[in-house]
Coordinates of C-alpha atoms in Angstrom, one line a residue:
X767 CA 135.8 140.4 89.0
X768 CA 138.7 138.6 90.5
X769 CA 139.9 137.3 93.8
X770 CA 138.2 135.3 96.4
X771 CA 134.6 136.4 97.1
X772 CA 133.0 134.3 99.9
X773 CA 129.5 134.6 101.6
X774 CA 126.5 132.4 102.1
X775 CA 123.0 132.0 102.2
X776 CA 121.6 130.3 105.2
X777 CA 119.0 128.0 105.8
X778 CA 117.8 126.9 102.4
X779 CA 120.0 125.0 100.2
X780 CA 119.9 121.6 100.6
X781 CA 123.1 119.0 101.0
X782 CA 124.1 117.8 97.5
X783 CA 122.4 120.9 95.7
X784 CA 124.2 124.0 94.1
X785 CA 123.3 126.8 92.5
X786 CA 125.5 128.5 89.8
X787 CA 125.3 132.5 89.1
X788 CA 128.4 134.2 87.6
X789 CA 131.2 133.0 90.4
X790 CA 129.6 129.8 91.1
X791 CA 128.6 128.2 94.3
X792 CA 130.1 125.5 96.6
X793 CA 128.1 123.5 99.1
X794 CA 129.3 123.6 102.6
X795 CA 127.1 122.5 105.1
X796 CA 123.2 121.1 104.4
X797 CA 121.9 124.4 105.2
X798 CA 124.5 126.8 103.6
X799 CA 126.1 127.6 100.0
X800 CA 129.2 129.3 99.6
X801 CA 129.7 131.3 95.9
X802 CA 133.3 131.8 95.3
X803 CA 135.3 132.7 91.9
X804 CA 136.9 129.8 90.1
X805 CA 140.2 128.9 91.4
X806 CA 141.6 130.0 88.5
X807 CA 140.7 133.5 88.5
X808 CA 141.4 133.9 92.7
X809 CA 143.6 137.4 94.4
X810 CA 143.6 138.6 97.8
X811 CA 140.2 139.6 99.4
X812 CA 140.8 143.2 98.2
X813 CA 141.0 143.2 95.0
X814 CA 137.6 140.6 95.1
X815 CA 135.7 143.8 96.4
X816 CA 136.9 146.1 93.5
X817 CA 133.9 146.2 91.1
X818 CA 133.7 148.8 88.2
X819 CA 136.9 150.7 89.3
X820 CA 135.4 151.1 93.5
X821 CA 135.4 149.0 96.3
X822 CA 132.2 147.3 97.0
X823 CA 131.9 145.2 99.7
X824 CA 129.9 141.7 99.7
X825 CA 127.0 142.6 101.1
X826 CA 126.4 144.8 98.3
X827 CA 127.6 142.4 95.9
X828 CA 124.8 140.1 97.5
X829 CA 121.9 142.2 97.4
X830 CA 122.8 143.4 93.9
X831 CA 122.3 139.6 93.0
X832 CA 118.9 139.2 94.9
X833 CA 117.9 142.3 93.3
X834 CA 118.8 141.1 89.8
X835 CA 117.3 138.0 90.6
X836 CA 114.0 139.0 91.6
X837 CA 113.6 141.5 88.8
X838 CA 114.3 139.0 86.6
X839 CA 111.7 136.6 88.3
X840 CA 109.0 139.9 87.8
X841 CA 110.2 141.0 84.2
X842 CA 109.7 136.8 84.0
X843 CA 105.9 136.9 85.8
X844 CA 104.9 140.3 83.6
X845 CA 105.9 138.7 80.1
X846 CA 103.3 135.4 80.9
X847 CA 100.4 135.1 78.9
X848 CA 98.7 134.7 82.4
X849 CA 99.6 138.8 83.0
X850 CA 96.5 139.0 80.8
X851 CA 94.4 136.1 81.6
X852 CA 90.6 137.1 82.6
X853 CA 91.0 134.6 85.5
X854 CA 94.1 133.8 87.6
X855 CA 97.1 131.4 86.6
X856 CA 98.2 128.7 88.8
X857 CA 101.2 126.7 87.6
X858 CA 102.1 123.0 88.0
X859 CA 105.6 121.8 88.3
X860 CA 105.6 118.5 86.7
X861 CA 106.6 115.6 84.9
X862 CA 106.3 116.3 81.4
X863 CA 103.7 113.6 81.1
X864 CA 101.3 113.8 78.2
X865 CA 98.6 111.9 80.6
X866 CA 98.7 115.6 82.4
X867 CA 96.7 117.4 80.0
X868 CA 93.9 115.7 80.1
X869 CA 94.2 116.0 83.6
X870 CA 93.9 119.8 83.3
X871 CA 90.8 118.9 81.7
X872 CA 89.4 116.9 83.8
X873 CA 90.5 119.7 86.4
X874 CA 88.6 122.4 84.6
X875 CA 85.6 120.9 84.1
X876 CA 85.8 119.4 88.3
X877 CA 86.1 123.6 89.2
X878 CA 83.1 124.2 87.0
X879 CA 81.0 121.0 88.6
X880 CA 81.9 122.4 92.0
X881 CA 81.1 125.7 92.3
X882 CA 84.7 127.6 91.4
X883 CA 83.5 129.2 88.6
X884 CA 83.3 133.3 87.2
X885 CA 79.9 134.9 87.0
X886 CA 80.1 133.6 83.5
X887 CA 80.4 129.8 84.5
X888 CA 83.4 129.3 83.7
X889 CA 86.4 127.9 85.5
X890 CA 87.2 130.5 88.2
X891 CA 91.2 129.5 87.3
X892 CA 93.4 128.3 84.7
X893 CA 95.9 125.4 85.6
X894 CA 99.2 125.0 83.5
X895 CA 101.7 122.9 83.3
X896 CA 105.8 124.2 84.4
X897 CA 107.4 121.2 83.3
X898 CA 110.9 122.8 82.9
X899 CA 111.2 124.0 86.5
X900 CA 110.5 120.1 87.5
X901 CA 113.8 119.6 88.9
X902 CA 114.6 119.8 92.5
X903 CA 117.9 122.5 92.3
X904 CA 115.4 124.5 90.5
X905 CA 112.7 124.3 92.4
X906 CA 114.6 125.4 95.2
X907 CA 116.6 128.3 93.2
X908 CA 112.7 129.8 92.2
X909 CA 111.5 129.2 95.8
X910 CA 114.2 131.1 97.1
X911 CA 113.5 134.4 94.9
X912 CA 109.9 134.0 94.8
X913 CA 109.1 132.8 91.2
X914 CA 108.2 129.2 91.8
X915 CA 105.4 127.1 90.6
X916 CA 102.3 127.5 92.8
X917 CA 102.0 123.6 92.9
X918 CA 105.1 121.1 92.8
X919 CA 105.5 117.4 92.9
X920 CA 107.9 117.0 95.4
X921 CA 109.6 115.1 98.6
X922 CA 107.4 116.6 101.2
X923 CA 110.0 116.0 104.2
X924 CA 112.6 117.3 102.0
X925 CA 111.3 120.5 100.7
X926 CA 109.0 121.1 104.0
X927 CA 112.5 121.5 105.9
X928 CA 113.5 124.4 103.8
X929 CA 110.4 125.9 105.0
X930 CA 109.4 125.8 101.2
X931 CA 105.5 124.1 101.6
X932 CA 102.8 126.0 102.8
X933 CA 101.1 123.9 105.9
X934 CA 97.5 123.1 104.3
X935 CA 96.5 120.8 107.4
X936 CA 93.4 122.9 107.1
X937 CA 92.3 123.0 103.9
X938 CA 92.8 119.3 103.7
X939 CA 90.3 118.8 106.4
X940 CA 87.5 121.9 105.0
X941 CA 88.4 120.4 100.9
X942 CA 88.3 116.9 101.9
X943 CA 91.6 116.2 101.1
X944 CA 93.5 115.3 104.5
X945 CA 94.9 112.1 105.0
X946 CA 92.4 109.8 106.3
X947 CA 91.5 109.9 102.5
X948 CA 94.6 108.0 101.0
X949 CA 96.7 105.2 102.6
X950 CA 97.9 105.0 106.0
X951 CA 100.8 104.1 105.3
X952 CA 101.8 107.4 103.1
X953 CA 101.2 109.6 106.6
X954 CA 105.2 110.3 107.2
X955 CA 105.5 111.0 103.5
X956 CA 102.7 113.8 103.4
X957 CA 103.0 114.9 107.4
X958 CA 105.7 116.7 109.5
X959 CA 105.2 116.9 113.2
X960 CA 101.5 116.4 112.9
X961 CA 101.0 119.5 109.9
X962 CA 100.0 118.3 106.3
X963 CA 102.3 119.7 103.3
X964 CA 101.1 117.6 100.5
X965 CA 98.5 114.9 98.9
X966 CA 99.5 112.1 96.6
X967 CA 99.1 112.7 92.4
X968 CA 99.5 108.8 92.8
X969 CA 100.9 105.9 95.2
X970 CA 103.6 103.1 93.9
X971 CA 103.7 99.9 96.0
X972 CA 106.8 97.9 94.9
X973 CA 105.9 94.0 93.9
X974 CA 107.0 91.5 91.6
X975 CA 104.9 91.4 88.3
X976 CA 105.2 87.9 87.1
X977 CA 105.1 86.8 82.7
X978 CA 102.5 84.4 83.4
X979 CA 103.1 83.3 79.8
X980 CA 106.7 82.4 80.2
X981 CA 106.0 80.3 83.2
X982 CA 103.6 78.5 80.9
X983 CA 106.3 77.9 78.6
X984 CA 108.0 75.9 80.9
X985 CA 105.2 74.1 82.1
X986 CA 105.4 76.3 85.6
X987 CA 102.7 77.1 87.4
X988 CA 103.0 81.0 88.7
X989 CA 104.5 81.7 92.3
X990 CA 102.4 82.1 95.5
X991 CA 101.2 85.6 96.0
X992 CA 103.3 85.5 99.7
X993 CA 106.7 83.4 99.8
X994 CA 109.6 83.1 102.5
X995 CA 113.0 83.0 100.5
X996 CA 113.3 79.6 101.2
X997 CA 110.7 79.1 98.5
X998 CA 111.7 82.0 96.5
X999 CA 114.7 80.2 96.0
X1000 CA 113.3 76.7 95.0
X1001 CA 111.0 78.1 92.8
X1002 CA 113.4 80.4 90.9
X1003 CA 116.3 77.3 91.0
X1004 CA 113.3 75.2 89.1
X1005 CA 112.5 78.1 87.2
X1006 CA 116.1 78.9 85.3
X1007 CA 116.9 74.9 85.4
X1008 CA 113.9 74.3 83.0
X1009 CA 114.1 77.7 80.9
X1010 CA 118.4 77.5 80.4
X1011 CA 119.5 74.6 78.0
X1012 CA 122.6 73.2 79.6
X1013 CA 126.0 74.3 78.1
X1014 CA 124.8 77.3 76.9
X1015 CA 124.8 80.8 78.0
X1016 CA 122.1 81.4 80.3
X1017 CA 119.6 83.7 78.4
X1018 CA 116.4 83.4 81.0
X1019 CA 116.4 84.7 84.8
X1020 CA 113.8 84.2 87.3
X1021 CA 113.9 88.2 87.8
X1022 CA 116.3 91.3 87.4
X1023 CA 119.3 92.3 89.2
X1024 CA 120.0 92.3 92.9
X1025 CA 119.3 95.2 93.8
X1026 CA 118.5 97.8 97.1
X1027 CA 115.0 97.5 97.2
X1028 CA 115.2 93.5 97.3
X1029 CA 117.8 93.6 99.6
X1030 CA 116.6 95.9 102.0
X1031 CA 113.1 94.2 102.2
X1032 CA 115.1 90.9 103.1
X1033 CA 116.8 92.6 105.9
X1034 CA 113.9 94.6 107.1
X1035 CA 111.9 91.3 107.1
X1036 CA 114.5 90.1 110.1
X1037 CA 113.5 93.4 111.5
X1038 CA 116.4 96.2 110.9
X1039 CA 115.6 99.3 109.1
X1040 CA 118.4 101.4 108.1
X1041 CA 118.2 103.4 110.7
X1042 CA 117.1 103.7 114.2
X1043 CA 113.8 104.3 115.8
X1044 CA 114.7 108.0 116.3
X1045 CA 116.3 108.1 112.7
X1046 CA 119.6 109.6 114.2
X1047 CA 121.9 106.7 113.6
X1048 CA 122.3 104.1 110.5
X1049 CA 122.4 100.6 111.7
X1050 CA 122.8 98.5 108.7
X1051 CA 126.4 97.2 110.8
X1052 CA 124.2 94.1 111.5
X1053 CA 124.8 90.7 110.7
X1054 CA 121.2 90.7 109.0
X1055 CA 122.2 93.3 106.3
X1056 CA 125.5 91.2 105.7
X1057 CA 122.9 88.2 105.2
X1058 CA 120.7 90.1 102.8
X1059 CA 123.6 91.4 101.0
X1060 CA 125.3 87.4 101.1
X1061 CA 121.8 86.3 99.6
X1062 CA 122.1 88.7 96.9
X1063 CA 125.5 87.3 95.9
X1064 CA 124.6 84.0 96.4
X1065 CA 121.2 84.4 93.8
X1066 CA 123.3 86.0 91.7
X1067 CA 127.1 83.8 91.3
X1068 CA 125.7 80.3 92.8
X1069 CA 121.7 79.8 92.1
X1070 CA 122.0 82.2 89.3
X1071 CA 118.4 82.7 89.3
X1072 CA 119.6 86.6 89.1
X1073 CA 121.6 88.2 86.4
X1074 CA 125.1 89.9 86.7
X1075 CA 126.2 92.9 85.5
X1076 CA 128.1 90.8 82.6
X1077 CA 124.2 89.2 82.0
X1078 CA 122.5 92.3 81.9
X1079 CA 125.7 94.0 79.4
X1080 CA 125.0 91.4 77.3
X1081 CA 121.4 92.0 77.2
X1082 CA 122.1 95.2 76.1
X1083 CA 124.4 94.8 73.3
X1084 CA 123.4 91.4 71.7
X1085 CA 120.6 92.0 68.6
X1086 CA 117.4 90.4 70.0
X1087 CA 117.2 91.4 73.3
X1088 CA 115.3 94.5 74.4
X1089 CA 117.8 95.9 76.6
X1090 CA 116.0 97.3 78.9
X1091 CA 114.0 95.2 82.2
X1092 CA 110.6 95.5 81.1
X1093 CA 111.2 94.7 76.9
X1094 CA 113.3 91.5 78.6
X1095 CA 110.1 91.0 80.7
X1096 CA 107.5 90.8 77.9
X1097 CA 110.0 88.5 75.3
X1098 CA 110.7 86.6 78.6
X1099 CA 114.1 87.0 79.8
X1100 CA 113.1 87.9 83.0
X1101 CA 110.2 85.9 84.7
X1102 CA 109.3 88.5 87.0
X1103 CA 110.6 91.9 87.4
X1104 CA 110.3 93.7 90.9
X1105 CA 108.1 97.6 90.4
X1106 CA 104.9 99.2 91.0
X1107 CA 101.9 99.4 88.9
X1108 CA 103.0 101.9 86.9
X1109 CA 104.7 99.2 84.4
X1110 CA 101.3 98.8 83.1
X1111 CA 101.5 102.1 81.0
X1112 CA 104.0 101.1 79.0
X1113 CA 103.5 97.2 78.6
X1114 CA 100.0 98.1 77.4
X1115 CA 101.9 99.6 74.1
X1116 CA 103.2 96.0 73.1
X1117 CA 101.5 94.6 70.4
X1118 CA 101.0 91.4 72.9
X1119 CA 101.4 91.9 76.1
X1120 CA 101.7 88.4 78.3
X1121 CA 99.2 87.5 81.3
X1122 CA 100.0 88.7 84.4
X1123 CA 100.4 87.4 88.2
X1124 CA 101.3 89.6 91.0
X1125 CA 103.4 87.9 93.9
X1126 CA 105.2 89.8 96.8
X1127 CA 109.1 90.3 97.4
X1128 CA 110.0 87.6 99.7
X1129 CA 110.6 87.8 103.5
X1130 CA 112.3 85.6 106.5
X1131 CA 109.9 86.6 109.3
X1132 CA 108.2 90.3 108.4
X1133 CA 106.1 90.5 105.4
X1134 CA 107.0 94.0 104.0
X1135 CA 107.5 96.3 101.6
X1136 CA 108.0 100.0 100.1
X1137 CA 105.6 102.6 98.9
X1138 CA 105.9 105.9 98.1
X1139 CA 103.8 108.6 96.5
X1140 CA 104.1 111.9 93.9
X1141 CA 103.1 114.0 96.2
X1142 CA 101.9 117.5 95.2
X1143 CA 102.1 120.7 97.8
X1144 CA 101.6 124.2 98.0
X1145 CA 105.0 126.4 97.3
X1146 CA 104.9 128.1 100.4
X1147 CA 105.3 131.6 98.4
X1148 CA 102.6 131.5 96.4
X1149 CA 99.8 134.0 96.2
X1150 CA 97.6 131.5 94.6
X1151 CA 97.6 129.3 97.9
X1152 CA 93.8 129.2 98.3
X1153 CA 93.4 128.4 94.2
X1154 CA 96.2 125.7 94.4
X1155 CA 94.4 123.6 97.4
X1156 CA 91.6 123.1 95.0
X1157 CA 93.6 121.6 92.3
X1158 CA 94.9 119.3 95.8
X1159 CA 91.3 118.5 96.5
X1160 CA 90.7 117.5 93.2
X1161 CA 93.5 114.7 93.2
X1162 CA 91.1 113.1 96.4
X1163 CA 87.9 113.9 93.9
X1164 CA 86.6 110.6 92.0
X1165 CA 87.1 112.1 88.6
X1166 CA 90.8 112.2 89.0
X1167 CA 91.4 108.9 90.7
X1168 CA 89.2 107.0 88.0
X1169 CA 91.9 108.3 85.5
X1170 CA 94.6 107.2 87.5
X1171 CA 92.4 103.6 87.3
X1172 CA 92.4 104.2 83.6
X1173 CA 95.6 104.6 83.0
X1174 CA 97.1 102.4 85.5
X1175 CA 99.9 105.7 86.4
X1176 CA 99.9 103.2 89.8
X1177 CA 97.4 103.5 92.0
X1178 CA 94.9 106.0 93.0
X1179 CA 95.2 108.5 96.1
X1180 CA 92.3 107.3 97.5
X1181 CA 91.8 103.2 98.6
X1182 CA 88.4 103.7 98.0
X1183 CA 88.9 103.8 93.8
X1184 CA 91.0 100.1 94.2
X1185 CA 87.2 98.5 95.0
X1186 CA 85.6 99.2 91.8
X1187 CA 85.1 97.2 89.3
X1188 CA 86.8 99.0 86.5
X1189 CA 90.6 99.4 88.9
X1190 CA 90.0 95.1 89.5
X1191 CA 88.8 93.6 85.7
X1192 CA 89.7 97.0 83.3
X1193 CA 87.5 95.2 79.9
X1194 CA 90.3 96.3 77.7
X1195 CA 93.3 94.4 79.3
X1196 CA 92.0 90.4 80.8
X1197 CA 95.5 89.8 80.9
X1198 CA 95.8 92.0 84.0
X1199 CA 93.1 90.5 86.2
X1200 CA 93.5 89.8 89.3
X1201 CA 96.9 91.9 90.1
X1202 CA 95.0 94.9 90.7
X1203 CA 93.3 94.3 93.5
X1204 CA 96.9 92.1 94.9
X1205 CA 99.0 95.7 94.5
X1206 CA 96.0 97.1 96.4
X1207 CA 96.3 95.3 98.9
X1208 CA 100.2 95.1 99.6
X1209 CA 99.6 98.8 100.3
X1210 CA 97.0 98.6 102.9
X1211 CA 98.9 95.5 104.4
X1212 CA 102.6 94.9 104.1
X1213 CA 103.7 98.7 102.6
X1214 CA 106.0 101.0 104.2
X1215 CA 107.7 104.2 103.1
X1216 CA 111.2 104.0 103.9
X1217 CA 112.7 105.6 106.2
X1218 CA 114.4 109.3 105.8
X1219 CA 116.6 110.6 108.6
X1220 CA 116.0 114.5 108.9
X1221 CA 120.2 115.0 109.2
X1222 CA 121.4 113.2 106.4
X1223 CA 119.9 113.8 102.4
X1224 CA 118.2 110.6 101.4
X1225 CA 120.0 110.8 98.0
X1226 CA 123.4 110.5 99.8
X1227 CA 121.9 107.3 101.8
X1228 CA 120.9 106.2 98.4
X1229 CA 124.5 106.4 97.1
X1230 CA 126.5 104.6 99.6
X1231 CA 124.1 101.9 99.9
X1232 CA 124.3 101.6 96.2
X1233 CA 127.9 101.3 96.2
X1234 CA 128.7 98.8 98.7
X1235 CA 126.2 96.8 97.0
X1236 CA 128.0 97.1 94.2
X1237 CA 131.3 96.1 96.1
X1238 CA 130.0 93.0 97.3
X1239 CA 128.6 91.8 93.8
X1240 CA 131.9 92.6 92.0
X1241 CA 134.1 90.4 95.1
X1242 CA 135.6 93.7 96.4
X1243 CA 134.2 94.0 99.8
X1244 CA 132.8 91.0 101.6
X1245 CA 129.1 91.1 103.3
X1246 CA 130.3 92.2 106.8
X1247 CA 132.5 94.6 105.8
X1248 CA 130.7 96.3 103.3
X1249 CA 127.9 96.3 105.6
X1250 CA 130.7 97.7 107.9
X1251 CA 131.2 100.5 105.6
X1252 CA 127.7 101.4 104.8
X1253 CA 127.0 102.4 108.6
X1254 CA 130.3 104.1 108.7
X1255 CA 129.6 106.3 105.7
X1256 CA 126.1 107.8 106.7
X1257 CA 126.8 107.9 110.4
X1258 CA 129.8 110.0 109.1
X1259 CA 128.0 111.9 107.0
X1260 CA 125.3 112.8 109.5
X1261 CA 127.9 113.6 111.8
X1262 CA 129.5 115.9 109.4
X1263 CA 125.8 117.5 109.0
X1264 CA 125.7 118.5 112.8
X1265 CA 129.1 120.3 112.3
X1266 CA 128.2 122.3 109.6
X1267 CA 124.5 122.9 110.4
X1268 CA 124.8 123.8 114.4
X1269 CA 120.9 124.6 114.3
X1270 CA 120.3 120.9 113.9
X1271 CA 122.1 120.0 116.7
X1272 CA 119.1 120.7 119.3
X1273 CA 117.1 118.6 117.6
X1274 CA 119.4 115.5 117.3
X1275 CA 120.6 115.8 120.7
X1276 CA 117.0 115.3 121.7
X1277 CA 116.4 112.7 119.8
X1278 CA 119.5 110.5 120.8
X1279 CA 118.5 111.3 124.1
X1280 CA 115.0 109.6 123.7
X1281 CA 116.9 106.9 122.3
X1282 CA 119.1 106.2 125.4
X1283 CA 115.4 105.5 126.2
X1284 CA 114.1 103.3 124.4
X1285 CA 117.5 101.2 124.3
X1286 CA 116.7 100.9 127.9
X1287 CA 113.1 99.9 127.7
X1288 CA 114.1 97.5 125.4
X1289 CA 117.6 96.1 127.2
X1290 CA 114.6 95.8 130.6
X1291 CA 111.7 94.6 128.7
X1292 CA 109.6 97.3 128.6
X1293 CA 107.1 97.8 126.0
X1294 CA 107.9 101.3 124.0
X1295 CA 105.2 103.9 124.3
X1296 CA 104.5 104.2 120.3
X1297 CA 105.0 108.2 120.0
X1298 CA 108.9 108.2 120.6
X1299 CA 109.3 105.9 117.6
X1300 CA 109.8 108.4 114.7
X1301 CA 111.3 105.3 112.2
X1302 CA 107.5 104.2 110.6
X1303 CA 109.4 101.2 110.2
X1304 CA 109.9 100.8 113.4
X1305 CA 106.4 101.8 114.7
X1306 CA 105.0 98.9 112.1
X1307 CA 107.6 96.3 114.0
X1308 CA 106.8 97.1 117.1
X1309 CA 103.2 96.7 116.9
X1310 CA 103.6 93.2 115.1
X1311 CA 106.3 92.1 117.6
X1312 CA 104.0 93.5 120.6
X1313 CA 106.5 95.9 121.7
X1314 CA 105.1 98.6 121.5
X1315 CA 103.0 100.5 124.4
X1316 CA 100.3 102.0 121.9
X1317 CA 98.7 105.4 122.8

């Protein structure tokens, strides 16, 4: 087939995703991809539409692919073992984690306990894993022809835009599983516009996880649990002036890298999010970014209580270091290193693994910091929609969240599980005590998911951020200006959104409007009625600040 052959499918593909059939695709806009022959293999639009000796046009072309696609899709369905299952299949797309088997298990033998059961007494479904079909682009690809997974661990906001989550707001309230049973502060992560898409599989709350061993070693006691920088930098000055000889390389940092998370905590902490409190504009062009991003440096090239990229090379390429955070962690290269819970899985493998504390990332005037959740929802195609929210009511069921306890895969959906004695003192791991219940409680105190504008593709925010980070630590940009750039590069990029997606526009128009607002309540002293704030962020800061005009 040669030439140029152009057409698109609206309002499902995602900015930054493509999808490649014979031609290949090209994004063009959030909402739209365009497939087009390689450049190499281009004519004139007429001889594009000769196919098999006739002129076809594209619309044909188009539906021949949709029709190949979803016959391929049903020859996939008919071959399943599940075409011959006594009961009816519901597939998981997941991580290829070998803790979800005996999830399954425990799933099974939950339907049977409960009721969902055949006239025989067994389970009235059988749940299996789709762990190849985890990715995103493919999740999206199978969603669109109608072959998807039944149940997938994704982004709710993200997917729930392409109108690929079923709403269960319902069945979470009649199964128990809505979200007054998990954390507050997961709401705009599982929510859109006041409908429920999804229930965390488990909830990460970011936090340094201290060596208390290593701090031993240098005859330190461990760091408060809650610190301003001011004494996050006299402790970690202390802290790599005892553990580095002088004259010699330094070998021993009081944590890992600068790095987004850290540095967007410090700025949030003088109250700027990176966006907005209607999420239509990125405001890092602040003098308190350029500070957070100066702070970085300054840890990094000054104090050098933080490691360089020449540090951390070196780590990786010098026998007797681990290479990677967590094996320079437990030999004690790293005093603390800055994750969630989930660290635990893996440091319970070492043959020693060092005591524990847990202290907080450190603030100027706002205690805070990020959670997020592996959130599971309902592929909004599915004919197994009634099957699948009892596998979502099971993740709020105390059989699953006491093996999240377990096997400290972070923390459990539901707060209540963090009280028990087992999630506080586990018997088989004294070395953890007393972080548990700390990580606990930084999510129902100081946690906040960050903030997702609905015009621009959190990866992308991601990606810039990431690179004028990296500008400032290698001495090509300066703080301001590369705080300069970041806002420039996602307001453009939002901007370039609204041109290509026209069906947003409405939406963002509105929204800047209601921002006009609040600007002027603000600029007159007005307290903020709570409801136009759609940054959670924001809606946090407000309230602490008494700004806010609460409903």
């Amino acid at each position: 087939m040669n030439g140029t052959c152009h057409y698109a499918i609206e309002h499902w593909a995602p900015v930054g995703y493509s999808v490649r059939f014979e031609c290949g695709w090209r994004r063009v806009s959030r909402r739209r991809l365009v497939r087009e022959v390689p450049s190499g293999r281009r004519g004139n639009a007429a001889r594009a539409a000769q196919l098999a000796g006739g002129k076809v046009t594209m619309k044909y072309v188009f539906v021949f692919c949709a029709l190949a696609l979803v016959a391929a899709g049903t020859l996939t369905k008919l071959t399943e073992p599940d075409a011959r299952s006594p009961v009816p299949v519901v597939y998981w797309a997941t991580d290829p984690n070998p803790a979800r088997i005996e999830q399954i298990r425990l799933f099974h033998e939950w339907l049977v306990k409960n009721g969902y059961t055949t006239p025989e007494g067994k389970p009235a479904i059988e749940l299996r894993l789709d762990t190849v079909n985890f990715d995103s682009s493919k999740l999206i690809v199978q969603g669109v022809s109608g072959v998807a997974a039944d149940i997938w661990d994704r982004g709710v906001p993200d997917l729930e835009n392409y109108s690929l989550l079923a709403d269960i707001t319902e069945d979470a309230r009649r199964l128990g599983f809505d979200t007054s049973h998990t954390y507050p502060a997961l709401a705009d992560l599982l929510s859109v516009d006041g409908k429920q898409y999804g229930f965390p599989c488990n909830v990460y709350v970011v936090n340094f996880w201290g060596n208390a061993d290593t701090f031993a070693k240098y005859k330190m006691k461990p760091p408060p649990r809650s610190w301003d920088i001011e004494t996050f930098e006299r402790i970690g000055k202390e802290f790599v002036g005892k553990a580095n000889p002088p004259g010699k390389r330094r070998t021993v940092f009081f944590t890992s890298a600068a790095n987004a998370t850290l540095l967007r905590v410090l700025a949030r902490s003088e109250g700027l999010d990176q966006f907005n409190e209607t999420l239509t504009k990125c405001t890092l062009d602040d003098e308190r970014f350029a500070r957070s991003l100066a702070m970085g440096y300054k840890w990094t090239y000054e104090d050098h209580i933080l490691p360089s990229a020449a540090d951390e090379s070196s780590f990786a390429t010098q026998a007797g270091y681990g290479g990677t955070h967590l094996s320079l962690f437990q030999q004690g290269n790293y005093g603390m290193i800055a994750i969630g819970r989930y660290m635990l899985i893996r440091l319970r493998d070492f043959a020693s693994p060092p005591r524990l504390f847990l202290s907080h990332l450190p603030y100027v005037e706002f205690e805070n910091t990020f959670v997020g959740t592996r959130a599971a929802g309902i592929y909004a195609g599915s004919s197994r929609k009634k099957e699948s929210a009892w596998f979502l009511a099971f993740l709020a069921s105390k059989e699953y969240n006491d093996n999240i306890v377990a096997d400290a895969d972070s923390l459990p959906p539901d707060p209540a599980a963090t009280t028990t004695e087992a999630f506080r003192h586990p018997p088989e791991h004294p070395n953890e005590w007393g972080t548990h219940e700390a990580a606990a409680r930084a999510a129902q105190t100081i946690a906040i998911v960050e903030s997702r504008s609905p015009f621009i593709e959190p990866s992308s925010v991601g990606r810039i951020v990431n690179v004028r980070i990296q500008e400032v630590m290698t001495g090509r940009a300066t703080p301001a200006q590369a705080a300069k750039d970041t806002a420039e590069r996602i307001n453009e990029e939002i901007q370039r959104t609204l041109a290509e997606s026209p069906s947003l526009r409405a939406r963002y128009e509105e929204l800047a409007a209601l921002q006009e607002k609040i600007d002027q309540y603000r600029r007159e002293g007005k307290k903020v009625p709570l409801d136009w704030i759609k940054n959670p962020f924001y809606r946090r800061y407000y309230v602490h600040k008494g700004w806010a005009q609460e409903n």
